[in-house]
């Protein structure tokens, strides 16, 4: 975290992800990426009207923050050694998906 955060404090969220690599890649140096909230794309999600058609209700039932991989064509900012999907999904209160 930054020097400014150390002095002022605040909310600090992080994720540490360890991935089992193939034998030939086991000694690859670990990587670190600082990904800020403003760099994480958000995709709204909608309930389908009949539970399976392409037609959706107009109001969003939640959203997906795409951190790694992709969701509905939106790619996350994290660079990964092997394919990884990492999403932060929020469903609005009293919604079912």
PDB file of C-alpha atoms in Angstrom:
ATOM      1  CA  UNK A   1       0.000   0.000   0.000  1.00  0.00           C
ATOM      2  CA  UNK A   2       1.007   3.588  -0.518  1.00  0.00           C
ATOM      3  CA  UNK A   3       2.748   5.924   1.913  1.00  0.00           C
ATOM      4  CA  UNK A   4      -0.373   8.146   1.892  1.00  0.00           C
ATOM      5  CA  UNK A   5      -2.550   5.197   2.925  1.00  0.00           C
ATOM      6  CA  UNK A   6      -0.110   4.361   5.726  1.00  0.00           C
ATOM      7  CA  UNK A   7      -0.535   7.860   7.151  1.00  0.00           C
ATOM      8  CA  UNK A   8      -4.275   8.415   6.625  1.00  0.00           C
ATOM      9  CA  UNK A   9      -5.714   4.891   6.674  1.00  0.00           C
ATOM     10  CA  UNK A  10      -9.026   3.929   5.123  1.00  0.00           C
ATOM     11  CA  UNK A  11     -10.567   0.905   3.484  1.00  0.00           C
ATOM     12  CA  UNK A  12      -8.004  -1.486   2.042  1.00  0.00           C
ATOM     13  CA  UNK A  13      -9.113  -4.487   0.001  1.00  0.00           C
ATOM     14  CA  UNK A  14      -6.830  -6.933  -1.709  1.00  0.00           C
ATOM     15  CA  UNK A  15      -6.805 -10.367  -3.232  1.00  0.00           C
ATOM     16  CA  UNK A  16      -3.870 -12.733  -3.367  1.00  0.00           C
ATOM     17  CA  UNK A  17      -4.262 -15.496  -5.893  1.00  0.00           C
ATOM     18  CA  UNK A  18      -1.946 -18.491  -6.112  1.00  0.00           C
ATOM     19  CA  UNK A  19      -2.259 -20.706  -9.183  1.00  0.00           C
ATOM     20  CA  UNK A  20      -0.798 -24.189  -9.560  1.00  0.00           C
ATOM     21  CA  UNK A  21       1.445 -24.070 -12.632  1.00  0.00           C
ATOM     22  CA  UNK A  22       2.566 -26.900 -14.892  1.00  0.00           C
ATOM     23  CA  UNK A  23       5.815 -28.581 -13.761  1.00  0.00           C
ATOM     24  CA  UNK A  24       7.907 -26.804 -16.433  1.00  0.00           C
ATOM     25  CA  UNK A  25       6.784 -23.387 -15.093  1.00  0.00           C
ATOM     26  CA  UNK A  26       7.002 -24.016 -11.325  1.00  0.00           C
ATOM     27  CA  UNK A  27      10.066 -21.791 -10.848  1.00  0.00           C
ATOM     28  CA  UNK A  28       8.553 -18.788 -12.645  1.00  0.00           C
ATOM     29  CA  UNK A  29       8.983 -15.657 -10.541  1.00  0.00           C
ATOM     30  CA  UNK A  30       5.770 -14.571  -8.808  1.00  0.00           C
ATOM     31  CA  UNK A  31       4.172 -11.407 -10.152  1.00  0.00           C
ATOM     32  CA  UNK A  32       2.415  -8.475  -8.483  1.00  0.00           C
ATOM     33  CA  UNK A  33      -0.110  -6.143 -10.047  1.00  0.00           C
ATOM     34  CA  UNK A  34      -1.661  -3.081  -8.448  1.00  0.00           C
ATOM     35  CA  UNK A  35      -5.186  -2.833  -9.846  1.00  0.00           C
ATOM     36  CA  UNK A  36      -7.173   0.189  -8.750  1.00  0.00           C
ATOM     37  CA  UNK A  37     -10.959   0.176  -8.416  1.00  0.00           C
ATOM     38  CA  UNK A  38     -11.226   2.785 -11.182  1.00  0.00           C
ATOM     39  CA  UNK A  39      -9.523   0.322 -13.586  1.00  0.00           C
ATOM     40  CA  UNK A  40     -11.955  -2.553 -12.959  1.00  0.00           C
ATOM     41  CA  UNK A  41     -14.795  -2.604 -15.499  1.00  0.00           C
ATOM     42  CA  UNK A  42     -18.352  -3.138 -14.242  1.00  0.00           C
ATOM     43  CA  UNK A  43     -21.009  -5.010 -16.238  1.00  0.00           C
ATOM     44  CA  UNK A  44     -24.669  -4.721 -15.221  1.00  0.00           C
ATOM     45  CA  UNK A  45     -26.610  -7.986 -15.116  1.00  0.00           C
ATOM     46  CA  UNK A  46     -30.307  -8.378 -15.898  1.00  0.00           C
ATOM     47  CA  UNK A  47     -32.970 -10.972 -15.188  1.00  0.00           C
ATOM     48  CA  UNK A  48     -34.453 -12.543 -18.313  1.00  0.00           C
ATOM     49  CA  UNK A  49     -38.211 -12.079 -18.576  1.00  0.00           C
ATOM     50  CA  UNK A  50     -39.067 -15.767 -18.941  1.00  0.00           C
ATOM     51  CA  UNK A  51     -35.947 -17.283 -17.378  1.00  0.00           C
ATOM     52  CA  UNK A  52     -34.200 -18.180 -20.609  1.00  0.00           C
ATOM     53  CA  UNK A  53     -34.912 -15.910 -23.554  1.00  0.00           C
ATOM     54  CA  UNK A  54     -32.705 -13.128 -24.819  1.00  0.00           C
ATOM     55  CA  UNK A  55     -35.252 -10.501 -23.718  1.00  0.00           C
ATOM     56  CA  UNK A  56     -34.353  -8.954 -20.346  1.00  0.00           C
ATOM     57  CA  UNK A  57     -36.071  -6.719 -17.824  1.00  0.00           C
ATOM     58  CA  UNK A  58     -35.041  -3.060 -18.085  1.00  0.00           C
ATOM     59  CA  UNK A  59     -33.779  -2.830 -14.499  1.00  0.00           C
ATOM     60  CA  UNK A  60     -30.421  -4.267 -13.478  1.00  0.00           C
ATOM     61  CA  UNK A  61     -30.461  -6.962 -10.768  1.00  0.00           C
ATOM     62  CA  UNK A  62     -26.787  -6.462  -9.945  1.00  0.00           C
ATOM     63  CA  UNK A  63     -23.349  -6.170 -11.489  1.00  0.00           C
ATOM     64  CA  UNK A  64     -20.115  -7.996 -12.139  1.00  0.00           C
ATOM     65  CA  UNK A  65     -16.725  -6.362 -11.581  1.00  0.00           C
ATOM     66  CA  UNK A  66     -14.372  -8.121 -14.010  1.00  0.00           C
ATOM     67  CA  UNK A  67     -10.941  -8.395 -12.389  1.00  0.00           C
ATOM     68  CA  UNK A  68      -9.413 -11.183 -14.521  1.00  0.00           C
ATOM     69  CA  UNK A  69     -10.653 -13.038 -17.557  1.00  0.00           C
ATOM     70  CA  UNK A  70     -13.815 -11.771 -19.195  1.00  0.00           C
ATOM     71  CA  UNK A  71     -17.566 -11.551 -18.686  1.00  0.00           C
ATOM     72  CA  UNK A  72     -20.021 -10.940 -21.537  1.00  0.00           C
ATOM     73  CA  UNK A  73     -17.233  -9.591 -23.739  1.00  0.00           C
ATOM     74  CA  UNK A  74     -15.740  -7.260 -21.106  1.00  0.00           C
ATOM     75  CA  UNK A  75     -12.107  -8.077 -20.222  1.00  0.00           C
ATOM     76  CA  UNK A  76     -10.603  -7.509 -16.785  1.00  0.00           C
ATOM     77  CA  UNK A  77      -7.311  -5.640 -16.277  1.00  0.00           C
ATOM     78  CA  UNK A  78      -5.377  -8.439 -14.535  1.00  0.00           C
ATOM     79  CA  UNK A  79      -2.691 -10.171 -16.527  1.00  0.00           C
ATOM     80  CA  UNK A  80      -2.516 -13.891 -15.694  1.00  0.00           C
ATOM     81  CA  UNK A  81       0.032 -16.597 -16.431  1.00  0.00           C
ATOM     82  CA  UNK A  82      -2.680 -19.151 -17.121  1.00  0.00           C
ATOM     83  CA  UNK A  83      -6.386 -18.628 -17.893  1.00  0.00           C
ATOM     84  CA  UNK A  84      -8.183 -17.285 -14.793  1.00  0.00           C
ATOM     85  CA  UNK A  85     -11.677 -15.873 -14.350  1.00  0.00           C
ATOM     86  CA  UNK A  86     -11.988 -13.604 -11.295  1.00  0.00           C
ATOM     87  CA  UNK A  87     -15.228 -11.676 -10.838  1.00  0.00           C
ATOM     88  CA  UNK A  88     -16.717  -9.727  -7.944  1.00  0.00           C
ATOM     89  CA  UNK A  89     -20.476 -10.241  -8.285  1.00  0.00           C
ATOM     90  CA  UNK A  90     -23.072  -8.117  -6.487  1.00  0.00           C
ATOM     91  CA  UNK A  91     -26.768  -9.007  -6.537  1.00  0.00           C
ATOM     92  CA  UNK A  92     -29.149  -6.241  -5.510  1.00  0.00           C
ATOM     93  CA  UNK A  93     -31.197  -6.692  -2.332  1.00  0.00           C
ATOM     94  CA  UNK A  94     -34.213  -9.004  -2.697  1.00  0.00           C
ATOM     95  CA  UNK A  95     -33.223 -10.158  -6.193  1.00  0.00           C
ATOM     96  CA  UNK A  96     -32.852 -13.740  -7.394  1.00  0.00           C
ATOM     97  CA  UNK A  97     -30.694 -14.740 -10.319  1.00  0.00           C
TER      98      UNK A  97
END
